Amino acid sequence: MSGLDRVDAKIVQRMQKDGKLSNTKLASELALSETACWRRLKRLEEEGVITDYQANLDRRKLGFGVMAFVQLTCNQHDAETTERFERTIEQCENVMACHNTTGEADFLLQVVAIDLDDYSRFVDQVLRKLPGVSAISSNISLRELKSSTRLPV
Amino acid sequence: MSGLDRVDAKIVQRMQKDGKLSNTKLASELALSETACWRRLKRLEEEGVITDYQANLDRRKLGFGVMAFVQLTCNQHDAETTERFERTIEQCENVMACHNTTGEADFLLQVVAIDLDDYSRFVDQVLRKLPGVSAISSNISLRELKSSTRLPV
DNA sequence: CACTCATTGAAAGAACTCCCTCATAAAAAT
DNA sequence: ATTTTTATGAGGGAGTTCTTTCAATGAGTG
């Protein structure tokens, strides 16, 4: 960990678990003075170690019954095609994440949809129309054994 | 969306973007009274629509240079093997997410590691030793085109 | 030792937030 | 139309939090 000591690690660890934790409580948990804790926290935010705070939502309670991982293979790799591809992905709200990966396929997308109909429509109308895509392979999540966005600090 | 009106949607949308937003500010942004806003927020939390709050961290700044998606195929599906499998996954901090999926493989894991050495060690010492695993296919992220944990409310 | 540099701790006022109470208004139901 | 239910607004007190200032401690260096 680049330049982070034990105390910093505990701070980010703690804030990852409870983003609403006040500096006051955080300080007392770490047996640190309010001031020292506050400055560390601010530094971690300024340095970008802590990027932001967010509320986590229950996707099912919001009506997103489907979560899928899609592997895309491309056959065109020129600049323009790539750029159009990336722009579409960026704008598409259903796409939560998109990674350029090693392996058979070129991209792996994490996608949410209301239901299978909605998902199917998304694949047909968005993914199949993406420029340069030659293969699409869907892996729909049947069950989330584990799902967190917390790094093992 | 099950029982959420337009205002609720805006609340979760807003809190997803900024988990530290105070009720006071949220209310004034939505042109709502503090009281009404507060009660809605509490309700959303109680109903579990908002599950929790967290600080998001920059994985690279914490030294996690590798993020990979691993597909596992299993050949044993009896209760005991499954349970041991799930327990291991649950405890393993490197594994950020694990989904039982449709498609060729049975599981898709999202894994972080310090570097490729660390990742390789993880695959050999943890994944290969998992009970009933017959195939492992790694897809390492070369680039994150998009990475969010925000639902398109 | 004297010096710097970095980090910490205590204190305190201003600012802000939470959360409750009471009253009002709109909507739904009987 | 009357009652019941549900959501809203205004106000305000109690409590908490932020953020600054000033002093102290300790580590490392010449």
Coordinates of C-alpha atoms (C1' of nucleotides) in Angstrom, one line a residue:
Chain A
M1 CA 0.0 0.0 0.0
S2 CA 1.6 3.1 -1.3
G3 CA 2.3 5.4 1.7
L4 CA -0.6 4.2 3.8
D5 CA 0.2 3.2 7.4
R6 CA -1.7 1.0 9.7
V7 CA -4.0 3.7 10.9
D8 CA -4.9 4.8 7.4
A9 CA -5.7 1.3 6.6
K10 CA -8.0 1.1 9.5
I11 CA -9.7 4.3 8.5
V12 CA -10.5 3.2 5.0
Q13 CA -11.5 -0.2 6.2
R14 CA -13.9 1.3 8.6
M15 CA -15.3 3.9 6.2
Q16 CA -15.8 1.2 3.6
K17 CA -18.1 -0.6 6.0
D18 CA -19.9 2.5 7.2
G19 CA -19.7 5.5 5.0
K20 CA -21.8 7.5 7.3
L21 CA -19.5 7.2 10.2
S22 CA -18.7 10.6 11.7
N23 CA -15.2 11.7 12.2
T24 CA -15.9 11.9 15.9
K25 CA -16.9 8.2 16.2
L26 CA -14.2 7.1 13.9
A27 CA -11.6 8.8 16.0
S28 CA -12.8 7.3 19.2
E29 CA -13.0 3.8 17.7
L30 CA -9.4 4.1 16.6
A31 CA -8.4 5.7 19.9
L32 CA -7.2 8.7 18.1
S33 CA -7.8 12.4 18.6
E34 CA -10.5 14.0 16.6
T35 CA -8.0 16.3 14.9
A36 CA -5.5 13.7 13.9
C37 CA -8.3 11.5 12.6
W38 CA -9.9 14.3 10.7
R39 CA -6.7 15.3 8.9
R40 CA -6.0 11.7 7.9
L41 CA -9.5 11.3 6.6
K42 CA -9.3 14.5 4.6
R43 CA -5.9 13.5 3.2
L44 CA -7.2 10.2 2.1
E45 CA -10.0 11.9 0.3
E46 CA -7.8 14.5 -1.3
E47 CA -5.3 11.9 -2.5
G48 CA -8.2 10.0 -4.0
V49 CA -7.7 6.8 -1.9
I50 CA -11.3 7.4 -0.9
T51 CA -13.0 8.4 -4.1
D52 CA -16.5 9.0 -3.0
Y53 CA -19.4 7.9 -0.7
Q54 CA -22.5 6.2 -1.8
A55 CA -25.6 4.5 -0.6
N56 CA -26.0 0.9 -1.7
L57 CA -29.3 -0.2 -3.0
D58 CA -31.1 -3.5 -3.1
R59 CA -31.4 -4.1 -6.8
R60 CA -34.3 -6.5 -6.5
K61 CA -36.3 -4.1 -4.4
L62 CA -35.8 -1.6 -7.2
G63 CA -37.2 -4.1 -9.7
F64 CA -34.0 -5.3 -11.3
G65 CA -34.6 -9.0 -11.3
V66 CA -31.8 -9.8 -13.7
M67 CA -28.1 -9.4 -13.4
A68 CA -25.9 -10.8 -16.1
F69 CA -22.3 -11.0 -17.2
V70 CA -21.8 -10.7 -20.9
Q71 CA -18.7 -11.6 -22.9
L72 CA -18.2 -9.8 -26.1
T73 CA -15.8 -10.7 -28.9
C74 CA -14.9 -8.1 -31.5
N75 CA -13.5 -8.5 -34.9
Q76 CA -12.8 -4.8 -35.7
H77 CA -10.2 -3.0 -33.6
D78 CA -9.7 0.2 -35.5
A79 CA -9.9 3.5 -33.6
E80 CA -13.3 4.7 -34.8
T81 CA -15.1 1.5 -34.1
T82 CA -13.5 1.3 -30.7
E83 CA -14.5 4.8 -29.9
R84 CA -18.1 4.3 -30.9
F85 CA -18.2 1.1 -28.9
E86 CA -16.9 2.8 -25.8
R87 CA -19.3 5.7 -26.1
T88 CA -22.3 3.5 -26.4
I89 CA -21.2 1.5 -23.3
E90 CA -20.6 4.6 -21.4
Q91 CA -24.0 6.0 -22.1
C92 CA -25.9 2.8 -21.5
E93 CA -27.3 2.8 -18.0
N94 CA -27.9 -0.9 -17.9
V95 CA -24.2 -1.5 -18.1
M96 CA -22.8 -1.3 -14.7
A97 CA -19.3 -2.3 -15.5
C98 CA -17.2 -3.0 -18.6
H99 CA -13.8 -4.5 -18.6
N100 CA -11.4 -5.1 -21.5
T101 CA -10.1 -8.5 -20.5
T102 CA -7.7 -11.2 -21.4
G103 CA -9.0 -14.5 -22.7
E104 CA -11.3 -15.6 -25.4
A105 CA -13.5 -12.7 -25.4
D106 CA -12.5 -9.0 -25.6
F107 CA -14.9 -7.5 -23.1
L108 CA -16.8 -8.5 -20.1
L109 CA -19.9 -6.5 -19.1
Q110 CA -21.9 -6.5 -16.0
V111 CA -25.5 -5.7 -16.9
V112 CA -28.8 -5.3 -15.0
A113 CA -32.3 -5.6 -16.4
I114 CA -35.8 -5.6 -15.1
D115 CA -36.5 -9.1 -16.3
L116 CA -35.5 -11.6 -19.0
D117 CA -37.6 -9.8 -21.6
D118 CA -35.9 -6.6 -20.8
Y119 CA -32.6 -8.3 -20.9
S120 CA -33.3 -10.0 -24.2
R121 CA -34.3 -6.6 -25.7
F122 CA -31.1 -5.1 -24.4
V123 CA -29.0 -7.8 -26.0
D124 CA -30.8 -7.5 -29.3
Q125 CA -31.2 -3.8 -29.6
V126 CA -28.0 -2.6 -28.0
L127 CA -25.3 -5.3 -27.9
R128 CA -26.0 -6.9 -31.3
K129 CA -25.9 -3.4 -32.8
L130 CA -22.6 -2.5 -31.4
P131 CA -20.0 -1.9 -34.1
G132 CA -17.5 -4.7 -34.6
V133 CA -19.0 -7.3 -32.2
S134 CA -18.8 -10.8 -33.6
A135 CA -19.9 -12.9 -30.6
I136 CA -22.0 -12.5 -27.5
S137 CA -22.1 -14.9 -24.6
S138 CA -24.5 -14.3 -21.7
N139 CA -24.0 -15.6 -18.2
I140 CA -27.0 -14.8 -16.2
S141 CA -26.7 -14.8 -12.4
L142 CA -28.9 -17.4 -10.8
R143 CA -27.7 -16.6 -7.3
E144 CA -25.4 -14.2 -5.7
L145 CA -23.3 -16.2 -3.3
K146 CA -21.4 -13.2 -2.5
S147 CA -21.6 -9.6 -3.7
S148 CA -19.7 -6.8 -2.2
T149 CA -17.8 -3.8 -3.5
R150 CA -15.4 -3.8 -0.6
L151 CA -11.7 -4.2 -1.1
P152 CA -9.8 -6.4 1.4
V153 CA -7.8 -3.5 2.9
Chain B
M1 CA -40.4 -0.4 -8.9
S2 CA -42.3 -1.9 -6.2
G3 CA -44.1 0.9 -4.4
L4 CA -41.6 3.6 -5.0
D5 CA -42.9 6.9 -6.4
R6 CA -41.0 9.5 -8.3
V7 CA -39.7 11.3 -5.2
D8 CA -38.4 8.1 -3.7
A9 CA -36.6 7.4 -6.9
K10 CA -34.9 10.7 -6.8
I11 CA -33.9 10.2 -3.3
V12 CA -32.2 6.9 -3.9
Q13 CA -30.7 8.2 -7.1
R14 CA -29.2 11.1 -5.2
M15 CA -28.0 9.1 -2.3
Q16 CA -26.4 6.7 -4.6
K17 CA -24.3 9.5 -6.0
D18 CA -23.5 11.1 -2.7
G19 CA -24.0 8.9 0.4
K20 CA -22.9 11.7 2.7
L21 CA -25.6 14.0 1.6
S22 CA -27.5 15.2 4.7
N23 CA -31.2 15.1 4.9
T24 CA -31.3 18.8 5.1
K25 CA -29.6 19.3 1.8
L26 CA -31.4 16.4 0.1
A27 CA -34.7 18.0 1.1
S28 CA -33.8 21.4 -0.3
E29 CA -32.5 19.8 -3.5
L30 CA -35.8 18.0 -4.0
A31 CA -37.8 21.1 -2.9
L32 CA -39.3 19.1 -0.2
S33 CA -39.7 19.8 3.5
E34 CA -37.1 18.4 5.8
T35 CA -39.7 16.3 7.6
A36 CA -41.2 14.7 4.6
C37 CA -37.8 14.0 3.2
W38 CA -36.5 12.6 6.4
R39 CA -39.4 10.2 6.7
R40 CA -39.0 8.9 3.2
L41 CA -35.3 8.4 3.7
K42 CA -35.9 6.5 6.9
R43 CA -38.5 4.4 5.2
L44 CA -36.3 3.5 2.4
E45 CA -33.6 2.4 4.8
E46 CA -36.0 0.4 6.9
E47 CA -37.5 -1.3 3.9
G48 CA -34.0 -2.3 2.8
V49 CA -34.2 -0.4 -0.4
I50 CA -31.1 1.4 0.8
T51 CA -29.1 -1.4 2.4
D52 CA -26.1 0.6 3.6
Y53 CA -23.6 3.4 3.0
Q54 CA -20.0 2.9 2.1
A55 CA -16.9 4.8 1.1
N56 CA -15.6 3.8 -2.3
L57 CA -11.9 3.2 -2.6
D58 CA -9.4 3.4 -5.4
R59 CA -8.2 -0.1 -5.7
R60 CA -4.9 0.9 -7.4
K61 CA -4.0 3.4 -4.8
L62 CA -4.4 0.6 -2.3
G63 CA -2.0 -1.6 -4.2
F64 CA -4.5 -3.9 -5.9
G65 CA -3.1 -3.9 -9.4
V66 CA -5.0 -6.9 -10.6
M67 CA -8.7 -7.5 -11.0
A68 CA -9.9 -10.6 -12.6
F69 CA -13.0 -12.5 -13.5
V70 CA -12.8 -16.2 -13.0
Q71 CA -15.1 -18.8 -14.3
L72 CA -15.3 -22.1 -12.4
T73 CA -16.8 -25.3 -13.6
C74 CA -17.7 -28.0 -11.1
N75 CA -18.2 -31.7 -11.5
Q76 CA -19.6 -32.4 -8.0
H77 CA -22.9 -31.0 -7.0
D78 CA -23.7 -32.8 -3.7
A79 CA -24.7 -30.8 -0.7
E80 CA -21.5 -31.2 1.3
T81 CA -19.2 -30.2 -1.5
T82 CA -21.3 -27.2 -2.3
E83 CA -21.4 -26.1 1.3
R84 CA -17.6 -26.4 1.6
F85 CA -17.2 -24.4 -1.6
E86 CA -19.5 -21.6 -0.5
R87 CA -17.8 -21.4 2.9
T88 CA -14.4 -21.0 1.4
I89 CA -15.6 -18.4 -1.1
E90 CA -17.3 -16.4 1.7
Q91 CA -14.2 -16.3 3.8
C92 CA -11.8 -15.5 1.0
E93 CA -11.3 -11.7 1.1
N94 CA -9.8 -11.6 -2.4
V95 CA -13.2 -12.7 -3.8
M96 CA -15.3 -9.6 -4.1
A97 CA -18.2 -11.3 -5.7
C98 CA -19.4 -14.8 -6.7
H99 CA -22.4 -15.6 -8.8
N100 CA -23.8 -18.9 -9.7
T101 CA -24.5 -18.4 -13.4
T102 CA -26.0 -19.9 -16.5
G103 CA -23.7 -20.9 -19.3
E104 CA -20.7 -23.1 -19.7
A105 CA -19.2 -22.5 -16.3
D106 CA -21.0 -22.8 -13.0
F107 CA -19.6 -19.8 -11.1
L108 CA -18.2 -16.5 -12.0
L109 CA -16.0 -14.8 -9.4
Q110 CA -14.7 -11.3 -9.3
V111 CA -11.3 -11.3 -7.7
V112 CA -8.7 -8.7 -6.7
A113 CA -5.0 -9.3 -6.1
I114 CA -1.9 -7.2 -5.5
D115 CA -0.1 -8.3 -8.7
L116 CA 0.0 -11.2 -11.1
D117 CA 2.2 -13.2 -8.7
D118 CA -0.3 -12.8 -6.0
Y119 CA -3.1 -13.7 -8.4
S120 CA -1.3 -16.8 -9.6
R121 CA -0.8 -17.9 -6.0
F122 CA -4.4 -17.4 -5.3
V123 CA -5.5 -19.5 -8.2
D124 CA -3.1 -22.3 -7.3
Q125 CA -3.6 -22.4 -3.6
V126 CA -7.2 -21.5 -3.2
L127 CA -9.2 -22.0 -6.4
R128 CA -7.5 -25.2 -7.5
K129 CA -8.0 -26.7 -4.1
L130 CA -11.7 -26.0 -4.0
P131 CA -13.7 -29.2 -3.8
G132 CA -15.3 -30.3 -7.0
V133 CA -13.8 -27.8 -9.3
S134 CA -13.0 -29.2 -12.7
A135 CA -12.1 -26.2 -14.8
I136 CA -10.8 -22.7 -14.1
S137 CA -10.8 -19.9 -16.7
S138 CA -9.3 -16.5 -15.9
N139 CA -10.1 -13.3 -17.5
I140 CA -7.9 -10.5 -16.2
S141 CA -9.0 -7.0 -16.6
L142 CA -6.7 -5.0 -18.8
R143 CA -8.7 -1.8 -18.6
E144 CA -11.8 -0.7 -16.8
L145 CA -13.9 1.1 -19.4
K146 CA -16.6 1.6 -16.9
S147 CA -16.9 0.6 -13.4
S148 CA -19.7 1.7 -11.1
T149 CA -21.9 0.1 -8.5
R150 CA -24.8 2.3 -9.3
L151 CA -28.1 1.1 -10.4
P152 CA -29.9 2.9 -13.1
V153 CA -32.8 4.0 -10.9
Chain C
dC1 C1' 22.3 19.1 21.5
dA2 C1' 19.7 22.2 18.7
dC3 C1' 16.9 22.1 14.8
dT4 C1' 13.5 20.9 11.7
dC5 C1' 9.6 18.3 10.2
dA6 C1' 5.7 15.6 10.9
dT7 C1' 2.1 14.2 13.7
dT8 C1' -0.7 14.5 17.7
dG9 C1' -3.9 16.3 21.4
dA10 C1' -7.1 19.5 23.8
dA11 C1' -10.3 22.9 23.5
dA12 C1' -14.0 25.5 21.8
dG13 C1' -17.3 28.1 19.0
dA14 C1' -19.9 28.0 14.9
dA15 C1' -22.5 25.4 12.0
dC16 C1' -25.1 21.9 11.0
dT17 C1' -28.1 17.8 11.6
dC18 C1' -31.3 15.0 13.6
dC19 C1' -35.7 14.1 15.0
dC20 C1' -39.7 15.2 17.5
dT21 C1' -44.3 17.8 18.0
dC22 C1' -48.2 20.1 16.3
dA23 C1' -50.9 21.7 12.8
dT24 C1' -52.5 21.4 7.9
dA25 C1' -53.9 19.5 3.6
dA26 C1' -54.9 16.2 0.4
dA27 C1' -56.7 11.6 -0.8
dA28 C1' -59.2 7.3 0.0
dA29 C1' -62.7 4.8 2.0
dT30 C1' -67.1 4.0 4.2
Chain D
dA1 C1' -70.5 14.0 3.4
dT2 C1' -67.8 12.4 7.1
dT3 C1' -64.4 9.7 8.7
dT4 C1' -60.0 7.7 8.2
dT5 C1' -55.7 7.5 6.3
dT6 C1' -51.7 9.3 4.5
dA7 C1' -48.4 12.8 3.3
dT8 C1' -46.8 17.4 4.0
dG9 C1' -44.9 21.8 6.2
dA10 C1' -43.1 24.8 9.8
dG11 C1' -40.7 25.3 13.9
dG12 C1' -37.4 24.4 17.3
dG13 C1' -34.6 22.3 20.9
dA14 C1' -31.1 19.0 21.9
dG15 C1' -27.4 17.0 20.4
dT16 C1' -23.6 16.2 17.2
dT17 C1' -20.2 17.4 14.0
dC18 C1' -17.0 20.1 11.7
dT19 C1' -13.0 22.8 11.5
dT20 C1' -9.8 26.0 13.3
dT21 C1' -6.2 27.5 16.7
dC22 C1' -2.6 26.7 19.8
dA23 C1' 0.5 23.9 22.3
dA24 C1' 3.0 19.6 22.9
dT25 C1' 5.3 15.4 21.6
dG26 C1' 8.4 12.5 19.1
dA27 C1' 11.5 11.1 15.2
dG28 C1' 15.2 12.1 12.4
dT29 C1' 19.3 15.0 10.9
dG30 C1' 23.4 17.8 10.9

